[in-house]
Coordinates of N, CA and C and ligand atoms in Angstrom, one line a residue:
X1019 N -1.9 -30.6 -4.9 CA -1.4 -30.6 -3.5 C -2.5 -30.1 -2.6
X1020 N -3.0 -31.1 -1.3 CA -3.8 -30.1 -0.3 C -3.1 -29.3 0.4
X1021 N -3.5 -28.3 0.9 CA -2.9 -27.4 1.8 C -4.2 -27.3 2.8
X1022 N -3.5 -26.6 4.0 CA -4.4 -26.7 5.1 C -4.3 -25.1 5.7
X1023 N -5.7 -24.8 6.4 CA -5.8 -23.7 6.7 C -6.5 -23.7 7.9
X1024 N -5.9 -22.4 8.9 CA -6.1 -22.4 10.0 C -6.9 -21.4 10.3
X1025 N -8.3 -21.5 11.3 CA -8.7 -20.3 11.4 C -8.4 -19.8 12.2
X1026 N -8.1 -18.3 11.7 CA -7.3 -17.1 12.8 C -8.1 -16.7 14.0
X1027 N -9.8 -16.7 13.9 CA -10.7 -16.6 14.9 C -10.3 -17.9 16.0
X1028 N -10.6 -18.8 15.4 CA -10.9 -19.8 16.3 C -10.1 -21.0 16.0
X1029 N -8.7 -21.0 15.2 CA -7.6 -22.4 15.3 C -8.3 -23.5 14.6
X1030 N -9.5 -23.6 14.4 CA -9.8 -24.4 13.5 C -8.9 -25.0 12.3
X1031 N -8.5 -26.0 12.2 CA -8.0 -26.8 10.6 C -8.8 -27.0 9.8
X1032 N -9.0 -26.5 8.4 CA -9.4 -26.9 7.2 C -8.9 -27.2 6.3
X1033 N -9.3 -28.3 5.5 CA -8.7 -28.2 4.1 C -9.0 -27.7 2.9
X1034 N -8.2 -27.3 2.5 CA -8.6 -26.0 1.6 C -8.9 -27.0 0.0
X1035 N -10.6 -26.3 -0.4 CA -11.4 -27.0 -1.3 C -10.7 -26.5 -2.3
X1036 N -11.1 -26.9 -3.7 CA -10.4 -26.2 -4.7 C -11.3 -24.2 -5.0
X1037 N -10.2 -23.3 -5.3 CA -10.6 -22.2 -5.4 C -11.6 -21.8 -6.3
X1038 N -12.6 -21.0 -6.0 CA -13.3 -20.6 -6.7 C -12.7 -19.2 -7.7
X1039 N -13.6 -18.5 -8.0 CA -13.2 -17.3 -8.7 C -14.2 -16.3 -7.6
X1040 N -14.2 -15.3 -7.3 CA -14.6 -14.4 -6.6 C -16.0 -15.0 -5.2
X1041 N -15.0 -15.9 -4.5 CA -16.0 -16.2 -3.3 C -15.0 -16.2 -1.6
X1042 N -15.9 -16.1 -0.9 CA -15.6 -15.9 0.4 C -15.5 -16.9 1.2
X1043 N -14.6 -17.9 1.5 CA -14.7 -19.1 2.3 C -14.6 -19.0 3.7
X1044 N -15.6 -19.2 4.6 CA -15.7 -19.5 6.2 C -15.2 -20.5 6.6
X1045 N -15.1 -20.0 7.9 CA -14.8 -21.0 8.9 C -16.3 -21.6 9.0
X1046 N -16.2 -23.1 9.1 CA -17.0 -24.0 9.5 C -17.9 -24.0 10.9
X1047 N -16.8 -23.3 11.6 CA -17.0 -23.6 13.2 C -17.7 -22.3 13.2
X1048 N -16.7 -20.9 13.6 CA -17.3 -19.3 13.6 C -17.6 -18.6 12.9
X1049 N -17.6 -19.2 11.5 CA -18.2 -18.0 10.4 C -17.3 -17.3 10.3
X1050 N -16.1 -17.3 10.4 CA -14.9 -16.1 10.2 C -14.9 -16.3 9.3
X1051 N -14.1 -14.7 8.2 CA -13.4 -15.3 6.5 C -12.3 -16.1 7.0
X1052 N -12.1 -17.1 6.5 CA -10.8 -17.8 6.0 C -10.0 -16.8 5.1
X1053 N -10.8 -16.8 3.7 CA -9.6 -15.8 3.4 C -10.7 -15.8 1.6
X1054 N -10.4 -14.9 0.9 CA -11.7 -14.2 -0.3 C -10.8 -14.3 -1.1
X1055 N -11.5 -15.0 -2.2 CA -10.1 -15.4 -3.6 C -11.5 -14.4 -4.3
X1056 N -10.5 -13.3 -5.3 CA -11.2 -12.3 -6.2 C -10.3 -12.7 -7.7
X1057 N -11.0 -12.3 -8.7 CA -10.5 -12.4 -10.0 C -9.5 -11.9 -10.6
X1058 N -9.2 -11.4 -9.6 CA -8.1 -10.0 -10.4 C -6.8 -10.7 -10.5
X1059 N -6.4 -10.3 -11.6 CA -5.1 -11.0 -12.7 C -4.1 -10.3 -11.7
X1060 N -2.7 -11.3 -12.0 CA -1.4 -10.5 -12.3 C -1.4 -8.7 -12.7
X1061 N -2.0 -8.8 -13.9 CA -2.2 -7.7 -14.5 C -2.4 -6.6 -14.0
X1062 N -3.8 -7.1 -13.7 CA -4.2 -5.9 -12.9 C -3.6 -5.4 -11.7
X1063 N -3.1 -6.1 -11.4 CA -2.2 -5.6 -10.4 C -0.9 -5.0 -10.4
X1064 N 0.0 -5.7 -11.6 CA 0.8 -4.9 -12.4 C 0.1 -3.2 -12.3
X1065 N -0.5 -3.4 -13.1 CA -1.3 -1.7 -13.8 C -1.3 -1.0 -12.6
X1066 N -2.3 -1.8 -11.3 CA -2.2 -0.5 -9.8 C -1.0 -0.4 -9.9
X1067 N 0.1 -1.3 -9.8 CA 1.5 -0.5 -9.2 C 1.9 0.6 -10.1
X1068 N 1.9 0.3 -11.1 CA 2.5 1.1 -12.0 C 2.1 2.7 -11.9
X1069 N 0.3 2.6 -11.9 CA -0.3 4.0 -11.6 C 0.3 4.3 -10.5
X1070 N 0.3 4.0 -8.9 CA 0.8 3.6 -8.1 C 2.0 4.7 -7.9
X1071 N 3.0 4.0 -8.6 CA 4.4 4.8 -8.7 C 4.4 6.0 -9.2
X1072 N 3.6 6.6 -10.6 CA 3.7 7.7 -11.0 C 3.3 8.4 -10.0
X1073 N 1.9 8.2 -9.5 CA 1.2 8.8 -8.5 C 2.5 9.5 -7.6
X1074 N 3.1 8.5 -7.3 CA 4.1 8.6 -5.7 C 5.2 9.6 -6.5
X1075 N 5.6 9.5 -7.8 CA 6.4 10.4 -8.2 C 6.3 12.1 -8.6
X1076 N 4.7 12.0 -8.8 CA 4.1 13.4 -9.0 C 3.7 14.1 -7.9
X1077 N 3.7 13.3 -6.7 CA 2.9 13.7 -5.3 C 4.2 14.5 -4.7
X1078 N 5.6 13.9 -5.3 CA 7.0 14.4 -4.4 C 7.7 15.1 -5.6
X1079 N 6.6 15.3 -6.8 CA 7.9 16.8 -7.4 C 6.5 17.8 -7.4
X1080 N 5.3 17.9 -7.1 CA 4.5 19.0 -7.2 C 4.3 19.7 -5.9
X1081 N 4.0 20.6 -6.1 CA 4.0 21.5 -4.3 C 2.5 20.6 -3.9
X1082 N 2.6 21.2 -2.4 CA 1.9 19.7 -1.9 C 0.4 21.0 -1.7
X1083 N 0.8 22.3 -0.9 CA 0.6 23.5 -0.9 C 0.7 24.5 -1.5
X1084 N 0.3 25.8 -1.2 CA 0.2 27.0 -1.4 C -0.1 27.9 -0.5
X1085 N 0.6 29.0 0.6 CA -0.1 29.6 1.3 C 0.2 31.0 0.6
X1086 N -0.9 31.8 0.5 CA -0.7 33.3 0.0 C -0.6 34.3 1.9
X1087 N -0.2 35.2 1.9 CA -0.4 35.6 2.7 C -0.1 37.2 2.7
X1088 N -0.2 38.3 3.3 CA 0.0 40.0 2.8 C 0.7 39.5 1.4
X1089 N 0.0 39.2 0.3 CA 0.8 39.1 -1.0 C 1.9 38.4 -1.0
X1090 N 2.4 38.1 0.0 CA 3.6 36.9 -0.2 C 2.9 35.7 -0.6
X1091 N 3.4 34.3 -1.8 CA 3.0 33.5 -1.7 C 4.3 32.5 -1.2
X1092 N 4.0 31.5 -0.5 CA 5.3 30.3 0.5 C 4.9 29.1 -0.8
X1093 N 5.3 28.1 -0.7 CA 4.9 26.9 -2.0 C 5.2 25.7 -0.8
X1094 N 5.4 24.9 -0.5 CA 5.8 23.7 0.0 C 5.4 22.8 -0.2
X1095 N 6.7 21.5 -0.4 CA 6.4 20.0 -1.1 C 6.2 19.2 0.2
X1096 N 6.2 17.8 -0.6 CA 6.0 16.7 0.2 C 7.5 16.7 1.3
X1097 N 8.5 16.9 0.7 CA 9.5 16.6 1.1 C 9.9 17.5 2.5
X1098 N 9.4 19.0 1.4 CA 9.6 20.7 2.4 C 8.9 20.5 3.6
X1099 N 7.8 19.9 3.3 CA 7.0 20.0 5.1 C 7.7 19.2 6.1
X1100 N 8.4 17.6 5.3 CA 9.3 17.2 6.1 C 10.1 17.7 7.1
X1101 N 11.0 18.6 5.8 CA 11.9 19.1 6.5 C 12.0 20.6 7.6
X1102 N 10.8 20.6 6.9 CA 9.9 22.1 7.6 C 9.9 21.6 9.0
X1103 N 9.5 20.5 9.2 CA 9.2 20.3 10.8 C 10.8 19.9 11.6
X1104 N 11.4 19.0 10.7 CA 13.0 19.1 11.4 C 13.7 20.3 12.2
X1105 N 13.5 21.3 11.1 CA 14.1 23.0 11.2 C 13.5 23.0 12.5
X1106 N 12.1 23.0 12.8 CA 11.2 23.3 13.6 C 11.6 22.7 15.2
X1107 N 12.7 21.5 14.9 CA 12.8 20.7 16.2 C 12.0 19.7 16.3
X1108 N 11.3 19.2 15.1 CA 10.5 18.0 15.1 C 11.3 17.0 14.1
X1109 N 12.5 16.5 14.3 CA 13.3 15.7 13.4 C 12.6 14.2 13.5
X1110 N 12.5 13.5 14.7 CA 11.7 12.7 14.3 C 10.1 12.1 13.8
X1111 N 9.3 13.1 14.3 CA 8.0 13.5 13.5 C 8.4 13.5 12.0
X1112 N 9.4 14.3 11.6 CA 9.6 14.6 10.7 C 9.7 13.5 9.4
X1113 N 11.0 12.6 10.3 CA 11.4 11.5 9.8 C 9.8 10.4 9.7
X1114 N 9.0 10.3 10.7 CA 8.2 9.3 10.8 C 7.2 9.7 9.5
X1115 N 7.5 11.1 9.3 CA 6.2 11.5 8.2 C 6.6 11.1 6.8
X1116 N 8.0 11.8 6.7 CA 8.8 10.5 5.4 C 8.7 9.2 5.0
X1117 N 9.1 8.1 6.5 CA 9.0 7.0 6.3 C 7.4 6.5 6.2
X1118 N 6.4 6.9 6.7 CA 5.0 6.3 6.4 C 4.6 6.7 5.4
X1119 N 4.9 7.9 4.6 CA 3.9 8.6 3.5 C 4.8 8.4 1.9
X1120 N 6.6 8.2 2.4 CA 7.4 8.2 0.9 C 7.9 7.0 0.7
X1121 N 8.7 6.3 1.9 CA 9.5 5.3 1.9 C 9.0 4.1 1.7
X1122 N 8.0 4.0 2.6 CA 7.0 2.5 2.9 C 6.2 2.6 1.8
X1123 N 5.5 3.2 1.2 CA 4.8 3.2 -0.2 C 6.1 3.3 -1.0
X1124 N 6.7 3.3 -1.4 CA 7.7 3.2 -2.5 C 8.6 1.9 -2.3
X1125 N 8.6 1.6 -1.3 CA 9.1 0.3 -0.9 C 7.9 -1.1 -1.5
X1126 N 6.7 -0.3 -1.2 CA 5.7 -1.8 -1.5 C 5.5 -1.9 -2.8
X1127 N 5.2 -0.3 -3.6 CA 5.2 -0.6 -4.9 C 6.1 -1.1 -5.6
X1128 N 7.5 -1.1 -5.4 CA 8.7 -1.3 -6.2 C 8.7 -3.1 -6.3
X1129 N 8.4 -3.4 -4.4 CA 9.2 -4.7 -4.4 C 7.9 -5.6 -5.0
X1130 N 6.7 -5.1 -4.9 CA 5.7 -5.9 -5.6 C 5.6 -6.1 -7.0
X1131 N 5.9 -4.9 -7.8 CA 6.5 -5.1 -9.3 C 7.6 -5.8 -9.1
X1132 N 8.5 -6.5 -9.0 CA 9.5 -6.9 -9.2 C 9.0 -8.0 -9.0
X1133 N 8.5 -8.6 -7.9 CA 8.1 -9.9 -7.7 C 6.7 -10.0 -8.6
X1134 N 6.0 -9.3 -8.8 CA 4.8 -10.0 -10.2 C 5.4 -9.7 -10.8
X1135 N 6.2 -9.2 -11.8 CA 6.6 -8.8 -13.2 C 7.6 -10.6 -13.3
X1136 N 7.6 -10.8 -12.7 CA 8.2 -12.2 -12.3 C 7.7 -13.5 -12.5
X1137 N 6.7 -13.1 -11.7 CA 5.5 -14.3 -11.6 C 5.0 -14.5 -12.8
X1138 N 4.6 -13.1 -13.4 CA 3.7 -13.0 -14.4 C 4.4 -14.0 -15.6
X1139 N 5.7 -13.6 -15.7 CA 6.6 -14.2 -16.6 C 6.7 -16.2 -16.2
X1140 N 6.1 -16.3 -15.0 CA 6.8 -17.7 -14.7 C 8.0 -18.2 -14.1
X1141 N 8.4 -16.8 -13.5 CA 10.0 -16.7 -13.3 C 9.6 -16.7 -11.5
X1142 N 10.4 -17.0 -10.8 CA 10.6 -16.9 -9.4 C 11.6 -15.9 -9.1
X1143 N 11.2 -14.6 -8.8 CA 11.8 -13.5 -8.0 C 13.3 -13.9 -7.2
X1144 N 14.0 -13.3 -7.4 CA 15.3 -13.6 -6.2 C 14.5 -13.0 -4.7
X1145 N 14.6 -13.8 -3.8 CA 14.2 -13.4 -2.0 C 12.6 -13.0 -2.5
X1146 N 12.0 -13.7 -3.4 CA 10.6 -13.6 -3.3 C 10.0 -13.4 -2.2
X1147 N 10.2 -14.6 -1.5 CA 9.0 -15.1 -0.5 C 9.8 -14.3 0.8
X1148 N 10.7 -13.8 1.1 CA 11.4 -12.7 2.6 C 10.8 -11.5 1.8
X1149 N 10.5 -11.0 0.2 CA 10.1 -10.0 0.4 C 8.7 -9.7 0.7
X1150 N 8.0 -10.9 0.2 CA 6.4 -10.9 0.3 C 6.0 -10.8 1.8
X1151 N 7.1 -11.9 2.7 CA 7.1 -11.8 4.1 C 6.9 -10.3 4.4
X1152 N 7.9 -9.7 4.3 CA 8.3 -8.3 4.3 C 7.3 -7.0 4.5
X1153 N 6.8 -7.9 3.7 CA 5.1 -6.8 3.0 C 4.6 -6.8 3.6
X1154 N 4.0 -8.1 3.9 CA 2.9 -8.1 4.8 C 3.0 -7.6 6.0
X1155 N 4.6 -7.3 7.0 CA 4.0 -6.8 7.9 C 4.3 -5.5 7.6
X1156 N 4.8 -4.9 6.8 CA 4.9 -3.5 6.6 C 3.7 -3.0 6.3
X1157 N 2.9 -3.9 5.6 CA 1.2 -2.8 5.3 C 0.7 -2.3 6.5
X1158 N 0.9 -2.3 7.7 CA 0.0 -1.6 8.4 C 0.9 -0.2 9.0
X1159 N 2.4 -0.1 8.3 CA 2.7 0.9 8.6 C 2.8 1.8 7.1
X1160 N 2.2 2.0 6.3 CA 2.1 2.8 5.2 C 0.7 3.4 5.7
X1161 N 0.6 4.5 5.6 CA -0.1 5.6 6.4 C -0.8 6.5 5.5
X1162 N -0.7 6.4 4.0 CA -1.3 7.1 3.0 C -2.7 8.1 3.6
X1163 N -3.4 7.3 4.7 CA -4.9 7.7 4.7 C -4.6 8.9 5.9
X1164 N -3.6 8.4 6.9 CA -3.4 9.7 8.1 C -3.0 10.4 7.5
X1165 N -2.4 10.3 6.5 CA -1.4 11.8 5.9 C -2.5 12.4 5.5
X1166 N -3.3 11.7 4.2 CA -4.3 12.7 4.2 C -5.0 13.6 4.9
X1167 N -5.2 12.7 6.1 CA -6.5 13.3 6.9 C -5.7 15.0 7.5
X1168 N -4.8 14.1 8.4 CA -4.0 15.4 8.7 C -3.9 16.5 7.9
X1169 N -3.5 16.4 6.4 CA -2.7 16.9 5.5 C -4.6 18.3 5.7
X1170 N -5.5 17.4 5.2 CA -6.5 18.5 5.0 C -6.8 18.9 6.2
X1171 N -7.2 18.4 7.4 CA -7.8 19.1 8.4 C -6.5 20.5 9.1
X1172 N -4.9 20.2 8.3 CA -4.3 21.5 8.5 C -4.9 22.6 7.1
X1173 N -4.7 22.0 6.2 CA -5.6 22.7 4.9 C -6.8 23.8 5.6
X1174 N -7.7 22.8 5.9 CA -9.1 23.6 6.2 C -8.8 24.6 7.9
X1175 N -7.7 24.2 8.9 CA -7.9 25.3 9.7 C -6.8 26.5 9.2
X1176 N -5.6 26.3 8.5 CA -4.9 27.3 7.5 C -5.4 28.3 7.3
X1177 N -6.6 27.8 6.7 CA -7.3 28.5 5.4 C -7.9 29.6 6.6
X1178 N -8.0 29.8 7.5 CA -9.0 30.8 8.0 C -7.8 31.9 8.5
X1179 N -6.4 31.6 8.2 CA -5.1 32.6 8.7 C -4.2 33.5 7.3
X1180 N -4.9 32.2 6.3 CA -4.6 33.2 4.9 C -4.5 32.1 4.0
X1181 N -4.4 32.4 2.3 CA -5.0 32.1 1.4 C -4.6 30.0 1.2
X1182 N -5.4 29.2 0.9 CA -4.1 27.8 1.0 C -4.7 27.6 -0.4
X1183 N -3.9 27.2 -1.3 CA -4.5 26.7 -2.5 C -3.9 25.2 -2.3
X1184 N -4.6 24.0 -2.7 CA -4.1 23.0 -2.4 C -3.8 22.6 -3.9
X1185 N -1.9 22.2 -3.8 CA -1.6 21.9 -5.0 C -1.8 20.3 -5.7
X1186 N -0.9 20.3 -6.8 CA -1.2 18.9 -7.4 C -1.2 18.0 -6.7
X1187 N 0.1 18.3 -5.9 CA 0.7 16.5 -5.2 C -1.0 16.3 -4.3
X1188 N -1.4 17.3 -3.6 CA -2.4 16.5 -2.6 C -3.1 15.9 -3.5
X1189 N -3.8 16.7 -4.6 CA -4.7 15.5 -5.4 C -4.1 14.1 -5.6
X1190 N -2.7 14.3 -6.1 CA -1.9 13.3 -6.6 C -1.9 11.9 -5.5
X1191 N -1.4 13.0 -4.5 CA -1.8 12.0 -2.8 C -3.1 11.2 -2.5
X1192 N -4.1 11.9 -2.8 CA -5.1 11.4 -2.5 C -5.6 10.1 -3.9
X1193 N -5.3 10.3 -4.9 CA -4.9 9.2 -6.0 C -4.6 8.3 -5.7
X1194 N -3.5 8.8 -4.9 CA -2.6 7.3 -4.9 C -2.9 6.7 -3.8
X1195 N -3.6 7.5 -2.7 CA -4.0 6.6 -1.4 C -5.1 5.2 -2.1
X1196 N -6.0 5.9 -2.5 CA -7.1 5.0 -4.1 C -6.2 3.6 -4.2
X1197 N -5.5 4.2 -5.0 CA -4.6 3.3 -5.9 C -3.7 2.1 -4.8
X1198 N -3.3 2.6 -3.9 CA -3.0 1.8 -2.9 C -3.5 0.2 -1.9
X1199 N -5.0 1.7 -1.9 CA -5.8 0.2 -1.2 C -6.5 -0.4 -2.0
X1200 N -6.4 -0.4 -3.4 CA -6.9 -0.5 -4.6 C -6.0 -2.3 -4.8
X1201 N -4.5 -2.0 -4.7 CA -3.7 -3.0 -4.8 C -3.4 -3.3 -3.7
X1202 N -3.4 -3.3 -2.2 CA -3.9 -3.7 -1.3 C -4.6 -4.5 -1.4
X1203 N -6.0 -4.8 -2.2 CA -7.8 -5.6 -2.2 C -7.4 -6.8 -3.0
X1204 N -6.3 -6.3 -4.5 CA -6.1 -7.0 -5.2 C -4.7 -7.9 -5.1
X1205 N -3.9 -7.8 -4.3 CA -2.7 -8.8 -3.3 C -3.0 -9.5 -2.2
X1206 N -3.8 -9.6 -1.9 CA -3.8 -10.2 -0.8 C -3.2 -11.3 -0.3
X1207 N -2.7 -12.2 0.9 CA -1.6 -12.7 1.4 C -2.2 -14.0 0.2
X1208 N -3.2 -14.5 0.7 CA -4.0 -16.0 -0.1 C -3.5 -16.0 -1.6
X1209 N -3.8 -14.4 -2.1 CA -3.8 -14.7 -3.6 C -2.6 -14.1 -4.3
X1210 N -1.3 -14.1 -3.5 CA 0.1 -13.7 -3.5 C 0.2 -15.3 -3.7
X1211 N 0.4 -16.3 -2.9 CA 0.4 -17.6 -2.6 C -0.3 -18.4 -4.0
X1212 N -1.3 -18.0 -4.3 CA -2.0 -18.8 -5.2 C -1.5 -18.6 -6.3
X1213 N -0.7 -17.2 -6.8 CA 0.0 -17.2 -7.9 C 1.2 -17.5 -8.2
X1214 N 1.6 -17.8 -6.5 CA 2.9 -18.3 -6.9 C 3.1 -20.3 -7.3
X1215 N 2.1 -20.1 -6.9 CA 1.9 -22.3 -6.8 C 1.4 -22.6 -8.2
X1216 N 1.2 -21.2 -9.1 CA 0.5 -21.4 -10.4 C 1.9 -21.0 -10.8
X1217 N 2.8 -20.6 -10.7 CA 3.8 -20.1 -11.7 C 4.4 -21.5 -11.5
X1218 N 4.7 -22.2 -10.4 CA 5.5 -23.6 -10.4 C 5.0 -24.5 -11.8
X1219 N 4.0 -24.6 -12.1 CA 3.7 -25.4 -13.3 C 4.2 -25.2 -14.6
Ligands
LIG1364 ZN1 -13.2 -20.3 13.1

């Protein structure tokens, strides 16, 4: 079947050559990517989600922190600092910090296994293609990397008001931010599409 591709720079139509294995196809006209077919299997992509999820499950049962302070030690989770800011009168911050760092990452990994664990089989997902939809525009609100940022630059000015040990989850967090844009590199919209036109056969 040809299929035809538009460039997003400059509206150009092409028809799309047959796919290579790990190359970059341009626009003709502006040199823009069209779009990068990479090698990476089903599989492998399977495996990121999978790491993926444990990551997201260890990140939300280990303390995220530690502050020591006149010999008091406080502990707080992923969840605690949430709600730490609600208490605080920051209910929606609070909520936004949930939904970009727990919900939206737990939402991509789940619905992405479901739909490869699918593919991979040959099978067509129920609401495949509304979830894939789905995905795509949610990736730019999964926020793995702000959290971090934030998460340490409160870490490092803490640390000068009393003791911060930084617990598992943030390593765990910082894992899984990896592992994210890891399967992020390896989904991409082209090669979501390309596997599904291979499972039709
Ligand atoms: Zn172009």
């Amino acid at each position: 079947m040809t299929s035809l591709i538009v460039c997003h720079a400059c509206d150009l139509v092409h028809r799309r050559g047959a796919i290579q294995a790990d190359s970059r196809v341009r626009c003709t006209r502006c040199r823009a990517e069209l779009y990068r077919t990479n090698s990476a299997s089903i599989d492998t992509a399977i495996a990121l989600a999978i790491t993926a999820s444990v990551l997201l499950l260890l990140s939300n049962l280990y303390p995220l922190v530690a502050f020591q302070l006149n010999g008091t030690t406080r502990v707080t989770t992923l969840f605690g600092a949430a709600l730490g800011l609600y208490d605080q009168g920051y209910g929606l911050i609070g909520a936004i910090v949930l939904i970009t760092t727990v919900f939206i990452p737990l939402f991509q990994i789940a619905s992405l296994l479901y739909v490869l664990i699918a593919l991979r089989d040959r099978r067509r997902a129920v609401r495949q293609n509304e979830l894939f939809r789905t995905l795509s525009r949610l990736r730019p609100w999964a926020l793995p990397e702000v959290f971090m940022l934030g998460a340490l630059v409160a870490v490092v000015k803490l640390s000068a008001l009393a003791q911060v040990i930084p617990g598992i989850s943030l390593f765990c967090y910082a894992a899984l931010m990896l592992t994210l844009a890891g399967l992020t590199s390896v989904t991409p919209t082209e090669q979501f599409w390309a596997w599904v036109e291979g499972s039709k056969t």
